[in-house]
Short mmCIF file of C-alpha atoms in Angstrom, two decimals:
data_model
loop_
_atom_site.label_atom_id
_atom_site.label_comp_id
_atom_site.label_asym_id
_atom_site.label_seq_id
_atom_site.Cartn_x
_atom_site.Cartn_y
_atom_site.Cartn_z
CA MET J 1 70.81 73.26 20.26
CA GLU J 2 73.49 74.57 18.09
CA ASN J 3 74.29 78.07 17.14
CA ARG J 4 74.59 77.64 13.48
CA THR J 5 71.70 75.35 13.59
CA ALA J 6 69.28 77.45 15.54
CA ALA J 7 70.29 79.82 13.00
CA ILE J 8 68.65 77.78 10.23
CA TYR J 9 65.44 77.72 12.34
CA GLN J 10 65.22 81.77 12.25
CA LEU J 11 65.86 81.25 8.97
CA LEU J 12 63.34 79.61 7.90
CA GLU J 13 60.89 80.99 10.40
CA THR J 14 60.58 83.53 7.06
CA VAL J 15 59.76 80.55 4.51
CA MET J 16 56.33 81.26 4.67
CA ASP J 17 53.43 77.77 4.25
CA PRO J 18 52.57 78.04 0.22
CA GLU J 19 48.96 77.76 0.79
CA ILE J 20 48.75 79.74 4.53
CA PRO J 21 50.89 82.78 4.11
CA THR J 22 50.79 83.50 7.41
CA ILE J 23 52.44 80.50 8.82
CA SER J 24 55.88 79.74 8.75
CA LEU J 25 57.14 75.90 8.10
CA VAL J 26 58.88 76.18 11.36
CA ASP J 27 55.72 76.93 13.19
CA LEU J 28 54.15 74.46 11.28
CA GLY J 29 55.88 72.11 12.99
CA ILE J 30 57.51 70.30 9.68
CA VAL J 31 60.72 71.39 10.13
CA THR J 32 61.94 67.97 12.26
CA GLY J 33 66.05 68.67 12.07
CA VAL J 34 68.98 70.40 10.76
CA GLU J 35 72.42 68.19 9.99
CA TRP J 36 75.73 69.68 8.41
CA ASP J 37 77.70 69.05 5.59
CA ASP J 38 80.63 70.57 6.57
CA GLU J 39 79.28 74.22 5.79
CA ASN J 40 76.23 73.29 4.04
CA PRO J 41 72.60 72.14 6.00
CA HIS J 42 70.76 69.26 5.12
CA VAL J 43 67.40 70.67 6.43
CA LYS J 44 64.90 67.52 7.24
CA LEU J 45 61.02 68.41 6.47
CA THR J 46 58.30 65.90 7.31
CA PRO J 47 54.87 66.10 5.28
CA THR J 48 51.82 67.35 7.08
CA PHE J 49 49.90 64.79 5.14
CA SER J 50 51.05 61.97 2.75
CA GLY J 51 48.95 63.52 -0.06
CA CYS J 52 49.91 67.14 0.32
CA PRO J 53 50.92 68.81 -2.89
CA ALA J 54 52.82 71.53 -1.72
CA LEU J 55 55.30 69.61 -0.18
CA ARG J 56 57.74 69.62 -3.45
CA VAL J 57 57.02 73.59 -3.17
CA MET J 58 57.75 73.69 0.28
CA GLU J 59 61.53 71.94 0.03
CA GLN J 60 62.11 74.35 -3.22
CA LEU J 61 61.18 77.29 -0.69
CA VAL J 62 63.64 76.28 1.98
CA HIS J 63 66.24 75.16 -0.73
CA GLU J 64 65.97 78.67 -2.38
CA LYS J 65 65.78 80.55 1.23
CA LEU J 66 69.43 78.63 2.17
CA LYS J 67 71.07 79.48 -1.26
CA ALA J 68 70.29 83.57 -0.93
CA SER J 69 71.41 83.04 2.25
CA GLY J 70 75.15 82.04 1.42
CA PHE J 71 74.90 78.32 1.37
CA ASP J 72 76.47 77.01 -1.54
CA ASN J 73 75.21 73.29 -1.66
CA PRO J 74 72.31 73.14 0.84
CA LYS J 75 70.39 70.15 0.94
CA VAL J 76 66.51 69.70 1.51
CA SER J 77 64.94 66.19 2.17
CA THR J 78 61.44 64.77 3.13
CA SER J 79 61.19 61.76 5.13
CA PHE J 80 58.48 60.40 7.48
CA GLU J 81 61.39 59.60 10.25
CA VAL J 82 59.69 62.08 12.75
CA ALA J 83 55.77 61.45 12.22
CA TRP J 84 53.82 65.37 12.07
CA ASN J 85 50.51 65.84 14.00
CA SER J 86 48.77 69.24 14.66
CA ASN J 87 50.51 69.45 18.26
CA MET J 88 54.10 69.76 16.35
CA ILE J 89 52.12 73.76 15.68
CA SER J 90 53.67 76.37 17.96
CA GLU J 91 51.57 78.95 19.58
CA LYS J 92 52.28 81.52 17.14
CA GLY J 93 51.30 79.27 14.34
CA LEU J 94 48.25 78.33 15.86
CA ALA J 95 47.84 81.96 16.45
CA ALA J 96 49.17 82.94 12.41
CA LEU J 97 46.47 80.10 11.68
CA LYS J 98 43.54 82.04 13.05
CA LYS J 99 45.10 85.48 11.60
CA HIS J 100 44.80 83.50 8.45
CA GLY J 101 40.13 82.73 9.21
CA LEU J 102 41.14 79.32 9.76
CA ALA J 103 40.28 77.89 13.27
CA PRO J 104 43.33 76.56 14.58
CA PRO J 105 43.63 72.88 15.78
CA PRO J 106 42.26 71.40 19.11
CA LYS J 107 45.69 69.77 21.14
CA HIS J 108 44.74 66.19 21.45
CA ALA J 109 45.58 63.51 23.31
CA GLY J 110 46.81 61.09 20.47
CA TYR J 111 43.22 60.09 19.39
CA ILE J 112 40.60 61.91 17.15
CA GLU J 113 36.63 61.35 17.60
CA LEU J 114 34.17 62.95 15.34
CA ASP J 115 32.84 65.42 18.84
CA VAL J 116 36.60 66.60 19.06
CA LEU J 117 35.81 68.09 15.39
CA SER J 118 32.57 69.22 16.16
CA ASP J 119 33.75 71.62 19.38
CA ILE J 120 35.80 74.19 17.37
CA ALA J 121 35.11 77.52 18.21
CA CYS J 122 34.79 80.26 15.59
CA PRO J 123 37.90 81.85 13.85
CA LEU J 124 35.69 85.54 13.22
CA CYS J 125 33.55 85.60 16.56
CA ASP J 126 34.96 83.22 19.21
CA SER J 127 31.58 81.30 19.57
CA ARG J 128 31.47 77.92 20.06
CA ASN J 129 28.17 77.45 18.86
CA THR J 130 29.28 76.21 15.49
CA THR J 131 28.61 72.69 13.69
CA MET J 132 30.75 71.05 11.88
CA GLN J 133 29.21 70.63 7.81
CA THR J 134 32.08 67.78 6.62
CA PRO J 135 35.69 66.77 8.17
CA PHE J 136 37.29 67.19 4.70
CA GLY J 137 37.87 70.74 3.13
CA PRO J 138 39.23 72.49 0.16
CA THR J 139 42.72 70.74 1.01
CA LEU J 140 43.70 67.99 2.82
CA CYS J 141 44.63 70.12 6.06
CA ARG J 142 41.08 71.64 6.54
CA SER J 143 37.57 70.86 7.62
CA MET J 144 34.51 73.03 7.13
CA HIS J 145 32.37 74.31 9.60
CA TYR J 146 29.27 76.73 10.16
CA CYS J 147 29.00 79.62 13.30
CA LYS J 148 25.58 79.59 14.23
CA ASN J 149 26.25 82.76 16.20
CA CYS J 150 27.61 84.97 13.16
CA HIS J 151 26.01 82.78 10.30
CA ASN J 152 29.52 82.64 9.03
CA ALA J 153 30.95 79.84 7.04
CA PHE J 154 34.29 78.57 8.40
CA GLU J 155 37.27 76.56 7.71
CA ALA J 156 39.24 74.72 10.35
CA PHE J 157 43.00 73.33 10.14
CA LYS J 158 42.39 69.51 11.22
CA PRO J 159 43.30 68.27 14.12
CA VAL J 160 45.47 64.83 13.34
CA THR J 161 47.07 62.58 15.29
CA MET V 1 67.63 39.41 12.48
CA GLU V 2 69.33 39.56 9.19
CA LEU V 3 67.01 39.54 6.43
CA THR V 4 67.36 36.67 3.84
CA GLU V 5 66.64 36.64 0.35
CA ARG V 6 63.16 35.46 1.05
CA HIS V 7 62.53 38.25 3.35
CA VAL V 8 63.08 40.63 1.39
CA GLU V 9 60.81 39.14 -1.36
CA GLY V 10 57.95 39.10 1.02
CA LEU V 11 59.01 42.49 1.94
CA LYS V 12 58.41 43.51 -1.60
CA GLU V 13 55.22 41.04 -1.97
CA LEU V 14 53.53 42.74 0.99
CA LEU V 15 54.48 46.78 -0.10
CA TYR V 16 53.15 46.12 -3.55
CA LYS V 17 49.81 44.58 -2.46
CA MET V 18 49.40 47.50 0.04
CA ALA V 19 50.78 50.39 -2.56
CA ASP V 20 48.63 48.73 -5.54
CA ASP V 21 45.26 48.67 -3.54
CA LEU V 22 46.15 52.42 -2.69
CA LEU V 23 46.94 53.06 -5.91
CA ILE V 24 43.79 51.70 -7.47
CA LEU V 25 41.32 52.53 -4.83
CA GLY V 26 42.82 56.50 -4.72
CA HIS V 27 41.89 56.75 -8.42
CA ARG V 28 38.31 55.39 -8.36
CA ASN V 29 37.97 57.39 -5.24
CA SER V 30 38.77 59.88 -7.81
CA GLU V 31 35.84 59.09 -10.11
CA TRP V 32 33.55 60.78 -8.05
CA THR V 33 35.44 63.72 -8.26
CA GLY V 34 32.57 66.29 -9.83
CA LEU V 35 29.98 63.40 -9.10
CA GLY V 36 29.43 63.15 -5.78
CA PRO V 37 25.72 62.97 -4.89
CA VAL V 38 26.36 66.28 -2.65
CA LEU V 39 29.11 68.68 -2.39
CA GLU V 40 30.67 67.44 0.77
CA GLU V 41 30.83 63.92 -0.88
CA ASP V 42 32.32 64.96 -3.92
CA ILE V 43 34.89 66.93 -2.01
CA ALA V 44 35.34 64.00 0.42
CA PHE V 45 35.78 61.32 -1.96
CA SER V 46 38.47 63.47 -3.57
CA SER V 47 40.24 64.20 -0.39
CA MET V 48 40.37 60.26 0.05
CA ALA V 49 41.88 59.73 -3.17
CA GLN V 50 44.53 62.29 -2.66
CA ASP V 51 45.44 60.84 0.87
CA LYS V 52 45.44 57.61 -1.35
CA LEU V 53 47.56 58.24 -3.98
CA GLY V 54 50.02 59.81 -1.02
CA GLN V 55 50.12 56.98 0.68
CA SER V 56 50.62 54.59 -2.25
CA LEU V 57 53.70 56.89 -3.49
CA ALA V 58 55.49 56.39 0.23
CA LEU V 59 55.04 53.04 -0.08
CA TYR V 60 56.66 52.85 -3.93
CA GLU V 61 59.32 55.04 -2.54
CA LEU V 62 60.05 52.61 0.12
CA LEU V 63 60.38 49.91 -2.79
CA HIS V 64 62.74 52.13 -4.59
CA GLU V 65 64.48 51.84 -1.85
CA LEU V 66 64.66 47.93 -2.16
CA GLY V 67 66.06 48.33 -5.56
CA GLU V 68 62.40 48.32 -7.75
CA ASN V 69 62.02 51.22 -10.28
CA ILE V 70 61.01 54.52 -9.03
CA PRO V 71 57.42 55.33 -8.16
CA ASP V 72 56.31 56.53 -11.72
CA ILE V 73 57.56 53.98 -13.98
CA VAL V 74 56.12 51.11 -11.37
CA ALA V 75 52.35 53.08 -11.07
CA PHE V 76 52.02 53.80 -14.67
CA THR V 77 53.80 51.29 -17.13
CA ARG V 78 52.53 47.82 -15.89
CA ASN V 79 50.09 45.44 -17.08
CA ASP V 80 47.04 44.17 -15.13
CA ASN V 81 48.81 41.09 -15.04
CA GLN V 82 51.94 43.15 -12.68
CA PHE V 83 48.91 44.26 -10.27
CA HIS V 84 48.94 43.20 -6.81
CA ASN V 85 45.41 44.99 -5.28
CA CYS V 86 42.55 42.89 -4.50
CA HIS V 87 39.04 42.97 -6.83
CA LEU V 88 37.21 45.15 -4.13
CA VAL V 89 39.76 48.09 -5.38
CA GLU V 90 39.44 48.06 -9.14
CA MET V 91 35.83 47.41 -9.28
CA PRO V 92 33.85 50.34 -11.12
CA ILE V 93 32.46 52.94 -8.58
CA GLY V 94 28.95 51.68 -9.29
CA GLU V 95 26.05 53.69 -7.49
CA TYR V 96 27.27 55.58 -4.09
CA ASP V 97 26.06 52.42 -2.14
CA PHE V 98 28.64 49.89 -3.41
CA SER V 99 31.05 52.68 -3.50
CA LEU V 100 29.71 53.42 0.28
CA ALA V 101 29.70 49.82 1.34
CA ARG V 102 33.44 49.03 -0.52
CA HIS V 103 35.25 52.38 1.48
CA PHE V 104 33.90 51.04 5.21
CA PHE V 105 35.22 47.51 4.36
CA PHE V 106 38.49 48.85 2.62
CA ASP V 107 39.41 51.74 5.15
CA HIS V 108 38.45 49.49 7.85
CA ALA V 109 40.92 46.75 6.86
CA ASP V 110 44.16 49.50 5.93
CA ALA V 111 43.00 50.92 9.96
CA ILE V 112 43.69 47.67 11.39
CA ARG V 113 46.77 46.55 8.90
CA PHE V 114 48.60 49.90 9.63
CA ALA V 115 48.14 49.99 13.39
CA MET V 116 49.36 45.71 13.04
CA LEU V 117 52.60 47.35 10.87
CA GLU V 118 53.09 50.70 13.15
CA ASN V 119 55.33 47.78 15.07
CA SER V 120 56.83 46.09 12.19
CA SER V 121 60.72 45.50 12.73
CA PHE V 122 60.74 46.87 9.13
CA GLU V 123 61.46 50.41 10.02
CA GLY V 124 60.15 52.12 6.43
CA ILE V 125 57.13 50.27 7.09
CA SER V 126 56.71 51.35 10.59
CA MET V 127 57.44 55.38 9.98
CA VAL V 128 54.90 55.84 6.99
CA SER V 129 52.09 53.44 9.13
CA ARG V 130 52.32 56.01 11.91
CA LYS V 131 51.92 58.37 9.51
CA PHE V 132 49.07 57.07 8.04
CA ARG V 133 47.18 56.20 11.10
CA GLY V 134 46.00 60.28 11.69
CA GLU V 135 44.73 60.38 8.11
CA ILE V 136 42.94 56.86 7.45
CA LYS V 137 41.49 58.24 10.85
CA TYR V 138 39.20 60.56 8.95
CA HIS V 139 38.24 57.69 6.53
CA THR V 140 37.10 55.19 8.63
CA MET V 141 35.40 58.09 10.41
CA HIS V 142 33.60 59.12 7.31
CA ALA V 143 32.57 55.51 6.49
CA ASP V 144 30.94 54.92 10.03
CA VAL V 145 29.19 58.07 9.46
CA TRP V 146 27.26 56.90 6.44
CA MET V 147 26.29 53.30 7.74
CA LYS V 148 24.94 55.20 10.52
CA GLN V 149 22.77 57.73 8.74
CA LEU V 150 21.63 55.69 5.78
CA SER V 151 20.62 52.85 8.11
CA HIS V 152 18.08 55.55 9.69
CA GLY V 153 17.11 56.70 6.51
CA THR V 154 14.52 55.43 5.22
CA GLU V 155 13.30 51.46 3.76
CA GLU V 156 15.05 52.19 0.74
CA SER V 157 18.29 53.54 1.98
CA LYS V 158 18.59 50.86 4.33
CA ALA V 159 17.83 47.78 2.19
CA ARG V 160 20.38 49.57 -0.17
CA MET V 161 23.40 49.66 2.18
CA GLN V 162 22.14 46.16 3.06
CA SER V 163 22.20 44.31 -0.52
CA ALA V 164 25.72 47.04 -0.86
CA ILE V 165 27.33 45.31 2.52
CA ASN V 166 26.34 41.79 0.54
CA ALA V 167 27.70 42.66 -2.30
CA ALA V 168 30.49 44.22 -1.43
CA PHE V 169 31.51 41.30 1.34
CA PRO V 170 32.97 38.35 -1.11
CA LEU V 171 34.98 41.29 -2.78
CA ALA V 172 36.69 42.23 0.43
CA LEU V 173 37.38 38.87 1.81
CA GLY V 174 39.75 39.07 -0.98
CA ILE V 175 41.68 41.62 0.64
CA PHE V 176 43.29 38.68 2.98
CA GLU V 177 44.38 36.54 0.47
CA GLU V 178 47.35 34.96 1.41
CA GLY V 179 50.81 35.61 -0.20
CA GLU V 180 53.74 33.25 -0.77
CA TYR V 181 56.14 34.36 2.50
CA GLU V 182 53.27 35.18 5.29
CA ALA V 183 55.90 33.18 7.56
CA GLU V 184 58.72 34.75 6.52
CA LEU V 185 57.46 37.96 7.65
CA LYS V 186 55.53 37.00 10.66
CA GLU V 187 59.10 35.13 11.54
CA ALA V 188 61.31 38.45 10.88
CA GLY V 189 58.65 40.58 12.79
CA ILE V 190 57.69 42.82 9.66
CA PHE V 191 54.10 41.90 9.87
CA GLU V 192 51.90 39.11 11.74
CA GLY V 193 49.80 38.28 8.48
CA GLU V 194 46.72 38.10 6.55
CA ALA V 195 44.78 35.65 8.76
CA ALA V 196 45.96 37.69 12.19
CA LEU V 197 43.97 40.91 10.02
CA LYS V 198 41.21 38.77 8.74
CA ASN V 199 40.02 37.85 11.99
CA GLN V 200 40.41 41.44 13.84
CA TRP V 201 38.54 43.11 10.72
CA LEU V 202 35.83 40.70 10.94
CA GLU V 203 35.26 41.59 14.57
CA LYS V 204 35.26 45.26 14.03
CA VAL V 205 32.92 45.31 10.75
CA ASN V 206 30.53 42.91 12.98
CA ASN V 207 30.28 45.22 15.31
CA GLU V 208 29.94 47.98 13.77
CA LEU V 209 27.31 47.38 11.51
CA LYS V 210 25.23 45.00 14.07
CA LYS V 211 25.02 48.05 15.85
CA HIS V 212 22.76 49.88 12.76
CA GLY V 213 20.85 46.97 12.44
CA TYR V 214 22.54 45.37 8.88
CA THR V 215 23.68 42.06 9.21
CA LEU V 216 27.10 40.77 7.82
CA PRO V 217 26.91 37.36 5.64
CA ASP V 218 28.72 34.58 7.14
CA ALA V 219 32.27 34.65 6.18
CA ASP V 220 32.16 30.73 5.49
CA ASP V 221 29.05 30.98 3.14
CA VAL V 222 30.66 33.19 0.87
CA THR V 223 33.24 32.69 -2.10
CA PRO V 224 36.32 34.85 -1.40
CA ALA V 225 37.20 36.75 -4.73
CA LEU V 226 41.08 35.87 -4.85
CA GLY V 227 43.48 35.70 -7.63
CA GLY V 228 44.26 39.89 -7.30
CA ARG V 229 47.37 39.28 -5.44
CA LYS V 230 48.79 36.82 -7.66
CA GLY V 231 47.99 39.40 -10.82
CA PHE V 232 44.64 37.64 -11.97
CA HIS V 233 42.56 40.68 -12.18
CA THR V 234 38.76 41.36 -13.53
CA GLU V 235 38.34 42.88 -16.79
CA HIS V 236 38.05 46.05 -15.21
CA LEU V 237 41.09 46.83 -14.21
CA GLN V 238 43.10 47.21 -17.33
CA PRO V 239 40.73 49.77 -18.89
CA LEU V 240 41.68 51.92 -15.14
CA LEU V 241 45.39 51.38 -15.85
CA ASN V 242 45.43 52.79 -19.44
CA GLU V 243 43.11 56.12 -18.68
CA MET V 244 45.54 56.52 -15.53
CA SER V 245 48.48 56.29 -17.65
CA GLU V 246 47.46 58.28 -20.70
CA VAL V 247 49.15 61.50 -19.78
CA PHE V 248 51.81 59.60 -19.02
CA GLN V 249 51.85 57.80 -21.87
CA ILE V 250 51.83 60.55 -24.29
CA ASP V 251 55.59 61.56 -23.28
CA PRO V 252 56.62 59.80 -20.48
CA GLY V 253 60.04 61.99 -20.49
CA ALA V 254 58.40 64.81 -19.09
CA ASP V 255 59.87 66.99 -16.86
CA TRP V 256 56.92 68.52 -15.03
#
């Protein structure tokens, strides 16, 4: 990776997901590339879900960060060129999700079945004695679970292929 | 291969029908928001609505790249005879059994359709199809779980699901109404066609229903609900469009 591109990635590690403020966009795995137009970076993002309403906010946050870092005319765009899947979340990102109280998604091998969704460790007490209540949650990327060990309801970040 | 004018027309026809199906069913699904029989189902239909609207937007953007108007204009300013969705998606939500049967039939068809399109020679379509796969998986899982649950519930739950299946099936066959450019799309490697999709779908839904003791009516014994792809709709679509575009129509130039 070019030095100046690496520097952009480093910069974007400080731009946090608007709905999960512990994880950066880089660790979430949605920054898919940086192209250069002379001195101006063009950052490419990919959506976690097609219908994710936070996407426009993320584009704006990245744009503001680049402007504030001295780039006169940065560009940010979103495309499906690289399709996001939950394996693209970094190790640091998985830990950040847990810190926010969300069970991180298990790594998948390209397909998801119901039993994968039911075998989730509680982010509060780490017990696997949990049950999935529903694969749909308060945002598209979350499912809802219950821990039979510590008796807390919790949310998980969904594995997506 | 070089795309001719007819290929591009076929491509647009394909994109319009897929996008319109998703927009209209997305709207219908959202009508369960606040009304679901249990909280989890309220959230499930609301989430699926959001997925479908996001997917329709991605397809309308592909159409925009092919020279059509911007997505908001396309979605909110057409009348019913300019929409290409099938009748299945425009029917009112009805009782929960009907909404579940529609969900089951439609999402299995969409899962197969987009799996086929992952290999489309048109890059825009293959890219979004790969993206949609992970999302649709959650929709078919949800539908399958309820088909199973209600078959093991009470006699009433099973009987009601069977009659909802019978009612939704002729409508569902309308998904596969052929367009004018099937041969061109196939020749260019864009899409294998509605007939191929329908065969795979029949096998899939038949197997899934049989597992739970339901019966799929014989496709040759029912009259498919055709016409939607060509702009002929039931009386239910225009009121939906009026409601959906109500806010847009108040101030079409509003900047959000």
